[in-house]
mmCIF file of C-alpha atoms and ligand atoms in Angstrom:
data_model
loop_
_atom_site.group_PDB
_atom_site.id
_atom_site.type_symbol
_atom_site.label_atom_id
_atom_site.label_comp_id
_atom_site.label_asym_id
_atom_site.label_seq_id
_atom_site.Cartn_x
_atom_site.Cartn_y
_atom_site.Cartn_z
ATOM 1 C CA MET D 640 -140.706 26.053 -70.361
ATOM 2 C CA LYS D 641 -141.261 24.752 -66.807
ATOM 3 C CA PHE D 642 -138.983 24.821 -63.776
ATOM 4 C CA ASP D 643 -138.746 25.053 -59.992
ATOM 5 C CA PHE D 644 -135.936 27.275 -58.809
ATOM 6 C CA GLN D 645 -135.083 27.128 -55.138
ATOM 7 C CA LEU D 646 -132.309 29.024 -53.365
ATOM 8 C CA PRO D 647 -133.196 29.918 -49.785
ATOM 9 C CA THR D 648 -129.640 30.982 -48.872
ATOM 10 C CA LYS D 649 -128.991 34.662 -48.204
ATOM 11 C CA ILE D 650 -125.804 35.505 -50.110
ATOM 12 C CA VAL D 651 -123.481 38.258 -48.904
ATOM 13 C CA PHE D 652 -120.768 38.706 -51.524
ATOM 14 C CA GLY D 653 -117.743 40.966 -51.763
ATOM 15 C CA TYR D 654 -114.120 41.595 -50.902
ATOM 16 C CA GLY D 655 -113.839 42.316 -47.171
ATOM 17 C CA THR D 656 -117.441 41.333 -46.352
ATOM 18 C CA LEU D 657 -116.431 38.861 -43.628
ATOM 19 C CA LYS D 658 -115.992 41.872 -41.322
ATOM 20 C CA GLN D 659 -119.809 42.269 -41.500
ATOM 21 C CA MET D 660 -120.514 38.650 -40.418
ATOM 22 C CA GLY D 661 -121.881 39.639 -36.985
ATOM 23 C CA LYS D 662 -124.774 41.509 -38.610
ATOM 24 C CA HIS D 663 -126.052 38.259 -40.099
ATOM 25 C CA ILE D 664 -126.276 36.284 -36.851
ATOM 26 C CA PRO D 665 -129.892 36.245 -35.601
ATOM 27 C CA SER D 666 -130.300 38.122 -32.301
ATOM 28 C CA HIS D 667 -131.497 35.118 -30.217
ATOM 29 C CA ILE D 668 -128.305 33.092 -30.922
ATOM 30 C CA GLN D 669 -125.839 32.658 -28.061
ATOM 31 C CA ARG D 670 -124.143 29.289 -28.582
ATOM 32 C CA ILE D 671 -122.126 28.748 -31.755
ATOM 33 C CA LEU D 672 -120.028 25.893 -33.182
ATOM 34 C CA ILE D 673 -117.342 26.738 -35.725
ATOM 35 C CA VAL D 674 -116.546 23.815 -38.040
ATOM 36 C CA THR D 675 -113.270 24.191 -39.881
ATOM 37 C CA ASP D 676 -110.009 22.507 -40.886
ATOM 38 C CA PRO D 677 -106.657 22.440 -39.134
ATOM 39 C CA MET D 678 -104.683 25.051 -41.109
ATOM 40 C CA SER D 679 -106.646 27.192 -43.511
ATOM 41 C CA TYR D 680 -108.902 28.689 -40.806
ATOM 42 C CA GLU D 681 -105.910 30.650 -39.623
ATOM 43 C CA ARG D 682 -103.985 30.897 -42.931
ATOM 44 C CA SER D 683 -106.945 32.410 -44.797
ATOM 45 C CA GLY D 684 -107.236 35.179 -42.192
ATOM 46 C CA ALA D 685 -110.784 34.060 -41.328
ATOM 47 C CA LYS D 686 -109.993 33.135 -37.699
ATOM 48 C CA LYS D 687 -108.913 36.623 -36.669
ATOM 49 C CA ILE D 688 -111.831 38.371 -38.372
ATOM 50 C CA ILE D 689 -114.445 35.893 -37.084
ATOM 51 C CA GLU D 690 -113.218 35.679 -33.487
ATOM 52 C CA ALA D 691 -113.130 39.476 -33.192
ATOM 53 C CA GLN D 692 -116.883 39.473 -33.863
ATOM 54 C CA LEU D 693 -117.818 36.586 -31.574
ATOM 55 C CA ARG D 694 -116.438 37.761 -28.226
ATOM 56 C CA SER D 695 -119.873 38.035 -26.646
ATOM 57 C CA TYR D 696 -120.985 34.519 -27.726
ATOM 58 C CA HIS D 697 -120.333 31.062 -26.308
ATOM 59 C CA VAL D 698 -118.141 29.623 -29.073
ATOM 60 C CA THR D 699 -116.806 26.088 -29.536
ATOM 61 C CA VAL D 700 -114.373 25.292 -32.348
ATOM 62 C CA PHE D 701 -114.270 21.897 -34.078
ATOM 63 C CA ASP D 702 -111.189 22.142 -36.293
ATOM 64 C CA GLN D 703 -110.623 18.497 -37.193
ATOM 65 C CA VAL D 704 -112.209 18.353 -40.629
ATOM 66 C CA GLU D 705 -109.971 16.560 -43.128
ATOM 67 C CA GLU D 706 -110.178 16.691 -46.940
ATOM 68 C CA ASN D 707 -113.147 14.558 -48.040
ATOM 69 C CA PRO D 708 -114.649 14.404 -44.521
ATOM 70 C CA SER D 709 -115.543 10.981 -43.106
ATOM 71 C CA PHE D 710 -118.583 9.753 -41.168
ATOM 72 C CA HIS D 711 -116.315 9.470 -38.130
ATOM 73 C CA THR D 712 -115.533 13.193 -38.331
ATOM 74 C CA ILE D 713 -119.214 14.082 -38.725
ATOM 75 C CA ASP D 714 -120.078 11.923 -35.693
ATOM 76 C CA LYS D 715 -117.407 13.615 -33.562
ATOM 77 C CA GLY D 716 -118.596 17.073 -34.582
ATOM 78 C CA SER D 717 -122.233 16.119 -33.999
ATOM 79 C CA VAL D 718 -121.518 14.933 -30.443
ATOM 80 C CA MET D 719 -119.710 18.200 -29.743
ATOM 81 C CA ALA D 720 -122.582 20.267 -31.186
ATOM 82 C CA ARG D 721 -125.140 18.331 -29.114
ATOM 83 C CA ASP D 722 -123.096 18.529 -25.887
ATOM 84 C CA GLN D 723 -122.647 22.265 -26.327
ATOM 85 C CA LYS D 724 -126.334 22.764 -27.235
ATOM 86 C CA VAL D 725 -125.319 24.935 -30.160
ATOM 87 C CA GLN D 726 -127.917 27.099 -31.865
ATOM 88 C CA LEU D 727 -125.855 27.990 -34.938
ATOM 89 C CA ILE D 728 -123.056 26.282 -36.878
ATOM 90 C CA ILE D 729 -120.539 28.287 -38.914
ATOM 91 C CA GLY D 730 -118.676 26.248 -41.557
ATOM 92 C CA VAL D 731 -115.425 27.938 -42.600
ATOM 93 C CA GLY D 732 -113.051 26.559 -45.238
ATOM 94 C CA GLY D 733 -113.206 24.740 -48.539
ATOM 95 C CA GLY D 734 -115.944 22.315 -49.497
ATOM 96 C CA SER D 735 -114.795 19.806 -46.879
ATOM 97 C CA PRO D 736 -115.483 21.946 -43.758
ATOM 98 C CA MET D 737 -118.605 23.517 -45.295
ATOM 99 C CA ASP D 738 -120.034 20.067 -46.113
ATOM 100 C CA ALA D 739 -119.042 18.840 -42.647
ATOM 101 C CA ALA D 740 -120.875 21.798 -41.067
ATOM 102 C CA LYS D 741 -124.042 20.970 -43.046
ATOM 103 C CA ALA D 742 -123.860 17.271 -42.120
ATOM 104 C CA ILE D 743 -123.110 18.004 -38.444
ATOM 105 C CA ALA D 744 -126.199 20.236 -38.386
ATOM 106 C CA VAL D 745 -128.224 17.151 -39.362
ATOM 107 C CA GLY D 746 -126.266 14.725 -37.168
ATOM 108 C CA CYS D 747 -126.658 16.728 -33.966
ATOM 109 C CA HIS D 748 -130.339 17.440 -34.419
ATOM 110 C CA ASN D 749 -131.974 14.293 -35.768
ATOM 111 C CA GLN D 750 -132.571 10.931 -34.132
ATOM 112 C CA LYS D 751 -131.752 8.662 -37.061
ATOM 113 C CA PRO D 752 -128.249 7.834 -38.331
ATOM 114 C CA LEU D 753 -126.972 10.144 -41.093
ATOM 115 C CA MET D 754 -126.849 7.182 -43.494
ATOM 116 C CA ASP D 755 -130.665 6.889 -43.358
ATOM 117 C CA TYR D 756 -130.998 10.431 -44.706
ATOM 118 C CA ILE D 757 -128.355 9.768 -47.369
ATOM 119 C CA GLN D 758 -130.339 6.710 -48.446
ATOM 120 C CA GLY D 759 -133.465 8.761 -48.945
ATOM 121 C CA LEU D 760 -135.228 9.186 -45.581
ATOM 122 C CA LYS D 761 -136.810 12.645 -45.718
ATOM 123 C CA LEU D 762 -135.507 15.230 -43.261
ATOM 124 C CA GLU D 763 -138.706 16.345 -41.559
ATOM 125 C CA GLU D 764 -137.314 19.189 -39.509
ATOM 126 C CA ARG D 765 -134.980 22.017 -40.274
ATOM 127 C CA THR D 766 -131.502 21.321 -38.996
ATOM 128 C CA VAL D 767 -129.522 23.651 -36.770
ATOM 129 C CA PRO D 768 -128.980 26.715 -39.011
ATOM 130 C CA VAL D 769 -125.653 26.929 -40.834
ATOM 131 C CA ILE D 770 -123.666 29.919 -42.064
ATOM 132 C CA CYS D 771 -121.046 29.035 -44.709
ATOM 133 C CA ILE D 772 -117.849 30.975 -45.307
ATOM 134 C CA PRO D 773 -115.773 29.606 -48.241
ATOM 135 C CA THR D 774 -111.977 29.931 -48.266
ATOM 136 C CA THR D 775 -111.601 28.240 -51.684
ATOM 137 C CA ALA D 776 -113.253 29.258 -54.959
ATOM 138 C CA GLY D 777 -114.412 25.832 -56.005
ATOM 139 C CA THR D 778 -117.198 23.708 -54.649
ATOM 140 C CA GLY D 779 -120.050 26.188 -54.380
ATOM 141 C CA SER D 780 -121.118 24.246 -51.275
ATOM 142 C CA GLU D 781 -122.039 27.647 -49.782
ATOM 143 C CA VAL D 782 -125.120 27.687 -52.051
ATOM 144 C CA THR D 783 -125.993 24.010 -52.473
ATOM 145 C CA SER D 784 -128.277 21.580 -50.691
ATOM 146 C CA TYR D 785 -125.561 18.882 -50.711
ATOM 147 C CA ALA D 786 -122.961 17.588 -48.289
ATOM 148 C CA VAL D 787 -120.496 15.028 -49.642
ATOM 149 C CA ILE D 788 -119.300 12.560 -46.995
ATOM 150 C CA THR D 789 -116.742 9.795 -47.505
ATOM 151 C CA ASP D 790 -117.384 6.266 -46.270
ATOM 152 C CA LYS D 791 -113.749 5.343 -45.701
ATOM 153 C CA VAL D 792 -114.597 1.775 -44.641
ATOM 154 C CA ASN D 793 -116.368 0.862 -47.888
ATOM 155 C CA GLY D 794 -114.478 3.305 -50.113
ATOM 156 C CA LYS D 795 -117.446 5.412 -51.255
ATOM 157 C CA LYS D 796 -118.246 9.114 -51.542
ATOM 158 C CA LEU D 797 -121.884 9.626 -50.612
ATOM 159 C CA CYS D 798 -124.063 12.682 -50.949
ATOM 160 C CA LEU D 799 -126.519 13.926 -48.357
ATOM 161 C CA ALA D 800 -129.002 15.971 -50.367
ATOM 162 C CA SER D 801 -131.962 17.852 -48.925
ATOM 163 C CA PRO D 802 -133.441 21.355 -49.223
ATOM 164 C CA GLU D 803 -133.232 21.431 -45.409
ATOM 165 C CA ILE D 804 -129.445 21.680 -45.519
ATOM 166 C CA TYR D 805 -129.115 24.827 -47.592
ATOM 167 C CA PRO D 806 -127.080 27.275 -45.486
ATOM 168 C CA VAL D 807 -129.274 30.071 -44.113
ATOM 169 C CA CYS D 808 -126.573 32.553 -45.056
ATOM 170 C CA SER D 809 -123.263 32.482 -46.923
ATOM 171 C CA ILE D 810 -120.616 35.135 -46.656
ATOM 172 C CA ILE D 811 -118.441 34.941 -49.752
ATOM 173 C CA ASP D 812 -115.388 37.096 -49.154
ATOM 174 C CA PRO D 813 -112.869 36.522 -51.991
ATOM 175 C CA GLN D 814 -110.084 37.909 -49.795
ATOM 176 C CA LEU D 815 -110.097 34.612 -47.868
ATOM 177 C CA THR D 816 -108.995 32.724 -50.993
ATOM 178 C CA LEU D 817 -105.794 34.779 -51.419
ATOM 179 C CA SER D 818 -103.789 32.398 -49.252
ATOM 180 C CA MET D 819 -104.600 29.331 -51.390
ATOM 181 C CA PRO D 820 -101.417 27.676 -52.675
ATOM 182 C CA GLU D 821 -101.235 27.503 -56.475
ATOM 183 C CA ASP D 822 -102.250 23.834 -56.681
ATOM 184 C CA VAL D 823 -105.348 24.363 -54.509
ATOM 185 C CA CYS D 824 -106.251 27.434 -56.612
ATOM 186 C CA ILE D 825 -106.009 25.424 -59.858
ATOM 187 C CA ASN D 826 -107.759 22.306 -58.544
ATOM 188 C CA THR D 827 -110.678 24.256 -57.120
ATOM 189 C CA ALA D 828 -111.004 26.389 -60.276
ATOM 190 C CA MET D 829 -111.325 23.189 -62.299
ATOM 191 C CA ASP D 830 -114.103 22.135 -59.927
ATOM 192 C CA VAL D 831 -115.935 25.361 -60.774
ATOM 193 C CA PHE D 832 -115.481 24.796 -64.502
ATOM 194 C CA THR D 833 -116.710 21.200 -64.384
ATOM 195 C CA HIS D 834 -119.708 22.097 -62.174
ATOM 196 C CA ALA D 835 -120.800 24.710 -64.701
ATOM 197 C CA MET D 836 -120.158 22.403 -67.656
ATOM 198 C CA GLU D 837 -122.006 19.438 -66.114
ATOM 199 C CA ALA D 838 -124.963 21.564 -64.986
ATOM 200 C CA TYR D 839 -125.168 22.980 -68.524
ATOM 201 C CA LEU D 840 -125.244 19.453 -69.981
ATOM 202 C CA SER D 841 -127.535 17.916 -67.343
ATOM 203 C CA THR D 842 -130.956 16.845 -68.576
ATOM 204 C CA LEU D 843 -132.348 18.802 -65.599
ATOM 205 C CA SER D 844 -130.955 22.110 -66.854
ATOM 206 C CA PHE D 845 -133.236 24.915 -68.015
ATOM 207 C CA PRO D 846 -132.506 28.269 -69.688
ATOM 208 C CA LEU D 847 -131.823 30.169 -66.463
ATOM 209 C CA VAL D 848 -129.220 27.563 -65.426
ATOM 210 C CA ASP D 849 -127.769 27.513 -68.954
ATOM 211 C CA ARG D 850 -127.088 31.275 -68.801
ATOM 212 C CA LEU D 851 -125.495 31.119 -65.354
ATOM 213 C CA ALA D 852 -123.402 28.087 -66.326
ATOM 214 C CA LEU D 853 -122.091 29.720 -69.507
ATOM 215 C CA GLU D 854 -121.210 32.828 -67.505
ATOM 216 C CA ALA D 855 -119.388 30.730 -64.888
ATOM 217 C CA MET D 856 -117.361 28.819 -67.539
ATOM 218 C CA ASN D 857 -116.436 32.066 -69.244
ATOM 219 C CA LEU D 858 -115.356 33.693 -65.980
ATOM 220 C CA VAL D 859 -113.097 30.746 -65.129
ATOM 221 C CA LEU D 860 -111.416 30.787 -68.540
ATOM 222 C CA GLU D 861 -110.890 34.563 -68.391
ATOM 223 C CA ASN D 862 -109.738 34.846 -64.787
ATOM 224 C CA MET D 863 -107.919 31.674 -63.911
ATOM 225 C CA GLN D 864 -104.419 32.917 -64.767
ATOM 226 C CA GLY D 865 -105.065 36.200 -62.952
ATOM 227 C CA ALA D 866 -106.267 34.312 -59.894
ATOM 228 C CA ILE D 867 -103.084 32.198 -59.877
ATOM 229 C CA LYS D 868 -101.145 35.495 -59.841
ATOM 230 C CA LYS D 869 -103.439 36.704 -57.008
ATOM 231 C CA ASN D 870 -104.902 39.610 -58.932
ATOM 232 C CA LYS D 871 -107.704 41.025 -56.749
ATOM 233 C CA ASP D 872 -110.231 41.478 -59.559
ATOM 234 C CA ALA D 873 -109.542 37.959 -60.894
ATOM 235 C CA ILE D 874 -109.914 36.232 -57.517
ATOM 236 C CA THR D 875 -113.158 38.110 -56.919
ATOM 237 C CA LYS D 876 -114.494 36.874 -60.264
ATOM 238 C CA MET D 877 -113.399 33.307 -59.460
ATOM 239 C CA SER D 878 -115.347 33.383 -56.175
ATOM 240 C CA TYR D 879 -118.309 34.754 -58.114
ATOM 241 C CA ALA D 880 -117.968 31.993 -60.744
ATOM 242 C CA SER D 881 -117.794 29.389 -57.980
ATOM 243 C CA MET D 882 -121.015 30.743 -56.497
ATOM 244 C CA LEU D 883 -122.744 30.773 -59.909
ATOM 245 C CA ALA D 884 -121.656 27.216 -60.680
ATOM 246 C CA GLY D 885 -122.822 26.164 -57.190
ATOM 247 C CA ILE D 886 -126.244 27.688 -57.876
ATOM 248 C CA CYS D 887 -126.328 25.749 -61.159
ATOM 249 C CA ILE D 888 -125.558 22.335 -59.616
ATOM 250 C CA SER D 889 -127.953 23.051 -56.759
ATOM 251 C CA GLN D 890 -130.688 22.935 -59.443
ATOM 252 C CA THR D 891 -129.358 20.163 -61.695
ATOM 253 C CA SER D 892 -126.775 18.150 -59.734
ATOM 254 C CA THR D 893 -123.563 17.101 -61.491
ATOM 255 C CA ILE D 894 -123.488 14.271 -64.050
ATOM 256 C CA LEU D 895 -121.247 11.408 -65.199
ATOM 257 C CA LEU D 896 -117.889 13.205 -64.889
ATOM 258 C CA HIS D 897 -118.200 13.911 -61.162
ATOM 259 C CA ILE D 898 -119.321 10.408 -60.217
ATOM 260 C CA MET D 899 -116.470 8.904 -62.263
ATOM 261 C CA ALA D 900 -114.016 11.146 -60.386
ATOM 262 C CA TYR D 901 -115.135 10.016 -56.910
ATOM 263 C CA PRO D 902 -113.082 6.753 -56.806
ATOM 264 C CA LEU D 903 -109.970 8.716 -57.788
ATOM 265 C CA SER D 904 -110.295 10.807 -54.608
ATOM 266 C CA VAL D 905 -111.360 7.940 -52.350
ATOM 267 C CA PHE D 906 -108.758 5.363 -53.421
ATOM 268 C CA HIS D 907 -105.937 7.506 -54.797
ATOM 269 C CA HIS D 908 -106.277 10.716 -52.742
ATOM 270 C CA ILE D 909 -106.435 12.894 -55.848
ATOM 271 C CA PRO D 910 -107.985 16.249 -54.828
ATOM 272 C CA HIS D 911 -111.623 16.585 -55.907
ATOM 273 C CA GLY D 912 -111.243 19.325 -58.564
ATOM 274 C CA ARG D 913 -108.103 17.751 -60.038
ATOM 275 C CA ALA D 914 -109.821 14.357 -60.356
ATOM 276 C CA ASN D 915 -112.541 15.995 -62.464
ATOM 277 C CA ALA D 916 -109.959 17.822 -64.584
ATOM 278 C CA ILE D 917 -108.006 14.628 -65.352
ATOM 279 C CA LEU D 918 -111.088 12.876 -66.747
ATOM 280 C CA MET D 919 -112.577 15.940 -68.468
ATOM 281 C CA PRO D 920 -110.916 15.575 -71.925
ATOM 282 C CA ALA D 921 -111.925 11.905 -72.373
ATOM 283 C CA PHE D 922 -115.386 12.638 -70.959
ATOM 284 C CA LEU D 923 -115.874 15.439 -73.501
ATOM 285 C CA ASP D 924 -114.668 13.190 -76.351
ATOM 286 C CA PHE D 925 -117.264 10.604 -75.319
ATOM 287 C CA MET D 926 -120.013 13.224 -75.070
ATOM 288 C CA LYS D 927 -119.086 14.679 -78.440
ATOM 289 C CA GLN D 928 -119.754 11.325 -80.065
ATOM 290 C CA ARG D 929 -122.702 10.183 -78.006
ATOM 291 C CA SER D 930 -124.562 13.029 -76.308
ATOM 292 C CA THR D 931 -128.112 14.032 -77.164
ATOM 293 C CA VAL D 932 -127.158 17.732 -76.870
ATOM 294 C CA PRO D 933 -124.793 18.400 -79.809
ATOM 295 C CA ASP D 934 -125.445 22.181 -79.760
ATOM 296 C CA LYS D 935 -124.324 22.426 -76.159
ATOM 297 C CA MET D 936 -121.254 20.305 -76.895
ATOM 298 C CA GLU D 937 -120.357 22.682 -79.729
ATOM 299 C CA ASN D 938 -120.642 25.673 -77.401
ATOM 300 C CA ILE D 939 -118.272 24.049 -74.897
ATOM 301 C CA GLU D 940 -115.837 23.233 -77.688
ATOM 302 C CA GLU D 941 -116.001 26.842 -78.851
ATOM 303 C CA PHE D 942 -115.175 28.036 -75.323
ATOM 304 C CA LEU D 943 -112.095 25.816 -75.196
ATOM 305 C CA LYS D 944 -110.910 26.606 -78.752
ATOM 306 C CA PRO D 945 -108.471 29.371 -77.726
ATOM 307 C CA HIS D 946 -106.689 26.715 -75.632
ATOM 308 C CA GLY D 947 -106.426 24.251 -78.540
ATOM 309 C CA SER D 948 -108.366 21.463 -76.841
ATOM 310 C CA ALA D 949 -109.695 20.424 -73.439
ATOM 311 C CA LYS D 950 -106.562 18.320 -72.959
ATOM 312 C CA ASN D 951 -104.245 21.254 -73.723
ATOM 313 C CA PHE D 952 -106.237 23.492 -71.396
ATOM 314 C CA VAL D 953 -105.848 21.032 -68.516
ATOM 315 C CA ASN D 954 -102.208 20.155 -69.290
ATOM 316 C CA ASP D 955 -101.274 23.861 -69.560
ATOM 317 C CA LEU D 956 -102.367 24.218 -65.940
ATOM 318 C CA GLY D 957 -99.770 21.628 -64.971
ATOM 319 C CA ILE D 958 -102.334 18.852 -64.512
ATOM 320 C CA SER D 959 -101.326 15.525 -66.045
ATOM 321 C CA THR D 960 -104.266 13.819 -67.748
ATOM 322 C CA GLN D 961 -102.609 10.395 -67.469
ATOM 323 C CA LEU D 962 -104.179 8.431 -64.644
ATOM 324 C CA THR D 963 -101.177 6.130 -64.467
ATOM 325 C CA THR D 964 -99.002 9.043 -63.284
ATOM 326 C CA TYR D 965 -101.185 9.172 -60.153
ATOM 327 C CA GLY D 966 -100.752 5.454 -59.472
ATOM 328 C CA VAL D 967 -104.213 4.531 -60.789
ATOM 329 C CA HIS D 968 -104.087 1.106 -62.433
ATOM 330 C CA PRO D 969 -106.257 -0.007 -65.372
ATOM 331 C CA GLU D 970 -107.186 -3.247 -63.568
ATOM 332 C CA ASN D 971 -109.356 -1.118 -61.229
ATOM 333 C CA PHE D 972 -111.414 0.497 -63.986
ATOM 334 C CA GLU D 973 -114.080 -2.214 -64.236
ATOM 335 C CA ASP D 974 -114.754 -1.956 -60.482
ATOM 336 C CA TYR D 975 -114.928 1.843 -60.613
ATOM 337 C CA ALA D 976 -117.283 1.641 -63.594
ATOM 338 C CA LYS D 977 -119.603 -0.805 -61.774
ATOM 339 C CA GLU D 978 -119.656 1.575 -58.821
ATOM 340 C CA THR D 979 -120.462 4.532 -61.089
ATOM 341 C CA ILE D 980 -123.179 2.992 -63.278
ATOM 342 C CA VAL D 981 -125.584 2.525 -60.334
ATOM 343 C CA LYS D 982 -125.539 6.213 -59.321
ATOM 344 C CA ASP D 983 -128.656 8.340 -59.945
ATOM 345 C CA ASP D 984 -126.595 10.954 -61.807
ATOM 346 C CA ILE D 985 -126.188 8.515 -64.726
ATOM 347 C CA GLY D 986 -129.880 9.079 -65.476
ATOM 348 C CA ILE D 987 -129.432 12.846 -65.919
ATOM 349 C CA THR D 988 -126.403 12.512 -68.197
ATOM 350 C CA PRO D 989 -127.622 13.236 -71.740
ATOM 351 C CA ALA D 990 -126.258 10.032 -73.298
ATOM 352 C CA ASP D 991 -126.894 6.313 -73.132
ATOM 353 C CA VAL D 992 -124.044 5.333 -70.805
ATOM 354 C CA ARG D 993 -122.915 1.692 -70.410
ATOM 355 C CA ILE D 994 -120.237 0.138 -68.196
ATOM 356 C CA ALA D 995 -117.996 -0.322 -71.261
ATOM 357 C CA ASP D 996 -118.242 3.434 -72.006
ATOM 358 C CA ILE D 997 -117.154 4.326 -68.490
ATOM 359 C CA VAL D 998 -114.232 1.907 -68.674
ATOM 360 C CA ALA D 999 -113.280 3.443 -72.049
ATOM 361 C CA ILE D 1000 -113.288 6.984 -70.586
ATOM 362 C CA TYR D 1001 -110.946 5.818 -67.798
ATOM 363 C CA GLU D 1002 -108.749 4.009 -70.356
ATOM 364 C CA ASN D 1003 -108.624 7.059 -72.594
ATOM 365 C CA SER D 1004 -107.407 9.036 -69.572
ATOM 366 C CA CYS D 1005 -104.205 6.989 -69.371
HETATM 367 P P1 NAP U 1339 -110.987 21.149 -49.279
HETATM 368 O O1 NAP U 1339 -110.934 19.654 -49.192
HETATM 369 O O2 NAP U 1339 -111.982 21.842 -48.446
HETATM 370 O O3 NAP U 1339 -109.555 21.754 -48.985
HETATM 371 C C1 NAP U 1339 -108.435 21.350 -49.759
HETATM 372 C C2 NAP U 1339 -107.173 21.930 -49.188
HETATM 373 O O4 NAP U 1339 -107.179 23.327 -49.342
HETATM 374 C C3 NAP U 1339 -106.966 21.679 -47.711
HETATM 375 O O5 NAP U 1339 -105.688 21.119 -47.587
HETATM 376 C C4 NAP U 1339 -107.015 23.049 -47.064
HETATM 377 O O6 NAP U 1339 -106.032 23.232 -46.091
HETATM 378 C C5 NAP U 1339 -106.647 23.960 -48.214
HETATM 379 N N1 NAP U 1339 -107.240 25.298 -48.139
HETATM 380 C C6 NAP U 1339 -108.540 25.631 -48.182
HETATM 381 N N2 NAP U 1339 -108.676 26.983 -48.178
HETATM 382 C C7 NAP U 1339 -107.428 27.509 -48.099
HETATM 383 C C8 NAP U 1339 -106.911 28.831 -48.037
HETATM 384 N N3 NAP U 1339 -107.715 29.911 -48.140
HETATM 385 N N4 NAP U 1339 -105.579 28.993 -47.896
HETATM 386 C C9 NAP U 1339 -104.747 27.917 -47.846
HETATM 387 N N5 NAP U 1339 -105.179 26.643 -47.920
HETATM 388 C C10 NAP U 1339 -106.508 26.436 -48.054
HETATM 389 O O7 NAP U 1339 -111.145 21.534 -50.843
HETATM 390 P P2 NAP U 1339 -112.370 21.875 -51.742
HETATM 391 O O8 NAP U 1339 -111.967 21.508 -53.114
HETATM 392 O O9 NAP U 1339 -112.857 23.248 -51.478
HETATM 393 O O10 NAP U 1339 -113.525 20.862 -51.251
HETATM 394 C C11 NAP U 1339 -113.564 19.529 -51.686
HETATM 395 C C12 NAP U 1339 -114.703 18.784 -51.000
HETATM 396 O O11 NAP U 1339 -115.962 19.411 -51.325
HETATM 397 C C13 NAP U 1339 -114.809 17.349 -51.466
HETATM 398 O O12 NAP U 1339 -115.152 16.514 -50.379
HETATM 399 C C14 NAP U 1339 -115.944 17.407 -52.484
HETATM 400 O O13 NAP U 1339 -116.578 16.155 -52.674
HETATM 401 C C15 NAP U 1339 -116.858 18.428 -51.836
HETATM 402 N N6 NAP U 1339 -117.816 19.079 -52.763
HETATM 403 C C16 NAP U 1339 -119.003 19.463 -52.262
HETATM 404 C C17 NAP U 1339 -119.945 20.086 -53.074
HETATM 405 C C18 NAP U 1339 -121.272 20.497 -52.514
HETATM 406 O O14 NAP U 1339 -122.135 20.995 -53.229
HETATM 407 N N7 NAP U 1339 -121.508 20.313 -51.238
HETATM 408 C C19 NAP U 1339 -119.667 20.338 -54.419
HETATM 409 C C20 NAP U 1339 -118.423 19.936 -54.893
HETATM 410 C C21 NAP U 1339 -117.504 19.328 -54.065
HETATM 411 P P3 NAP U 1339 -105.998 22.639 -44.580
HETATM 412 O O15 NAP U 1339 -106.779 21.364 -44.580
HETATM 413 O O16 NAP U 1339 -104.545 22.433 -44.378
HETATM 414 O O17 NAP U 1339 -106.576 23.660 -43.721
HETATM 415 ZN ZN1 ZN U 1340 -117.205 19.247 -57.561
#
């Protein structure tokens, strides 16, 4: 067995821990940028708790991060961070504001355009340090070295990936997720489940990741209904599962399912976690027939058995698995498949994947 395991982020986890945030800000810091979204900063209760601890700092708030943040948003935030000479960025919200915070930390600090780093230019210097504070239990962005940015002009979701963008600290306070509406709770939980499942299947996985991924999948299945009902223990376990699944994908990345879901968010505005959930049953059917990891596929099937099937599990959550109900038309599938097949994550999917297979998975999701 051989592996490299890297996780430089300090994790502070627990209900009510946001009140301790001030303790985790290094003593030399004076100028802070908060990167967040228009509504949930306040709705989650984070604003009140954070601002009470930052009275003695120079704080600027950039609260214009939309779902699936664009390059334009990152540029605006980067200009603000540079103008204000910020020494620390705090990303508060779901994956969108946390990813935006990580990308702004690169954009405000480095000379080259962000796209150069996305296309593989190595980040030579550490960025401005970032603290992440999740208000959804979904993306795990608080513990990953990724920031997903949407190129709205060319209709692509692109991933900035570098060890330099791991947050220095993440404060995971499940209390902040209580205000999630039911649909956001379900969509983000499905993101957790698919992260864990894809990390488990990835050819880059190793036994440590396998254990964490199985634990994360199990926690989602056991606690999802409780989290919808806002049970405190269940929402705490969902935040924990999200963190575990984030740690898993930080080591392995996601695989075919996630890259197939990207066009559904970019062109049809289907929320990220829901897009993965819609395609999951057909993806699993494909993997059952064609994957090189039959034992792992059996374990996933066993997990889902109490729900009847993957399709029943997803449908029982009120998620339609018919792409046509979201206005996605079969004539687009070939284009989406061509877009998907060139992504690096195809190479870590444990199956020989062709364009026709991708088209078939989309078709079987209709
Ligand atoms: P999100 O896009 O951050 O937020 C979705 C919605 O949830 C927003 O409308 C937001 O409201 C609302 N919301 C968030 N927290 C809330 C709360 N506590 N109470 C009430 N409403 C709340 O959703 P997400 O699924 O967490 O993030 C998705 C993004 O993360 C995608 O761009 C995806 O590609 C990316 N992602 C990144 C990674 C990574 O490793 N970096 C991994 C997976 C996914 P308002 O906007 O109204 O405030
Ligand atoms: Zn995801």
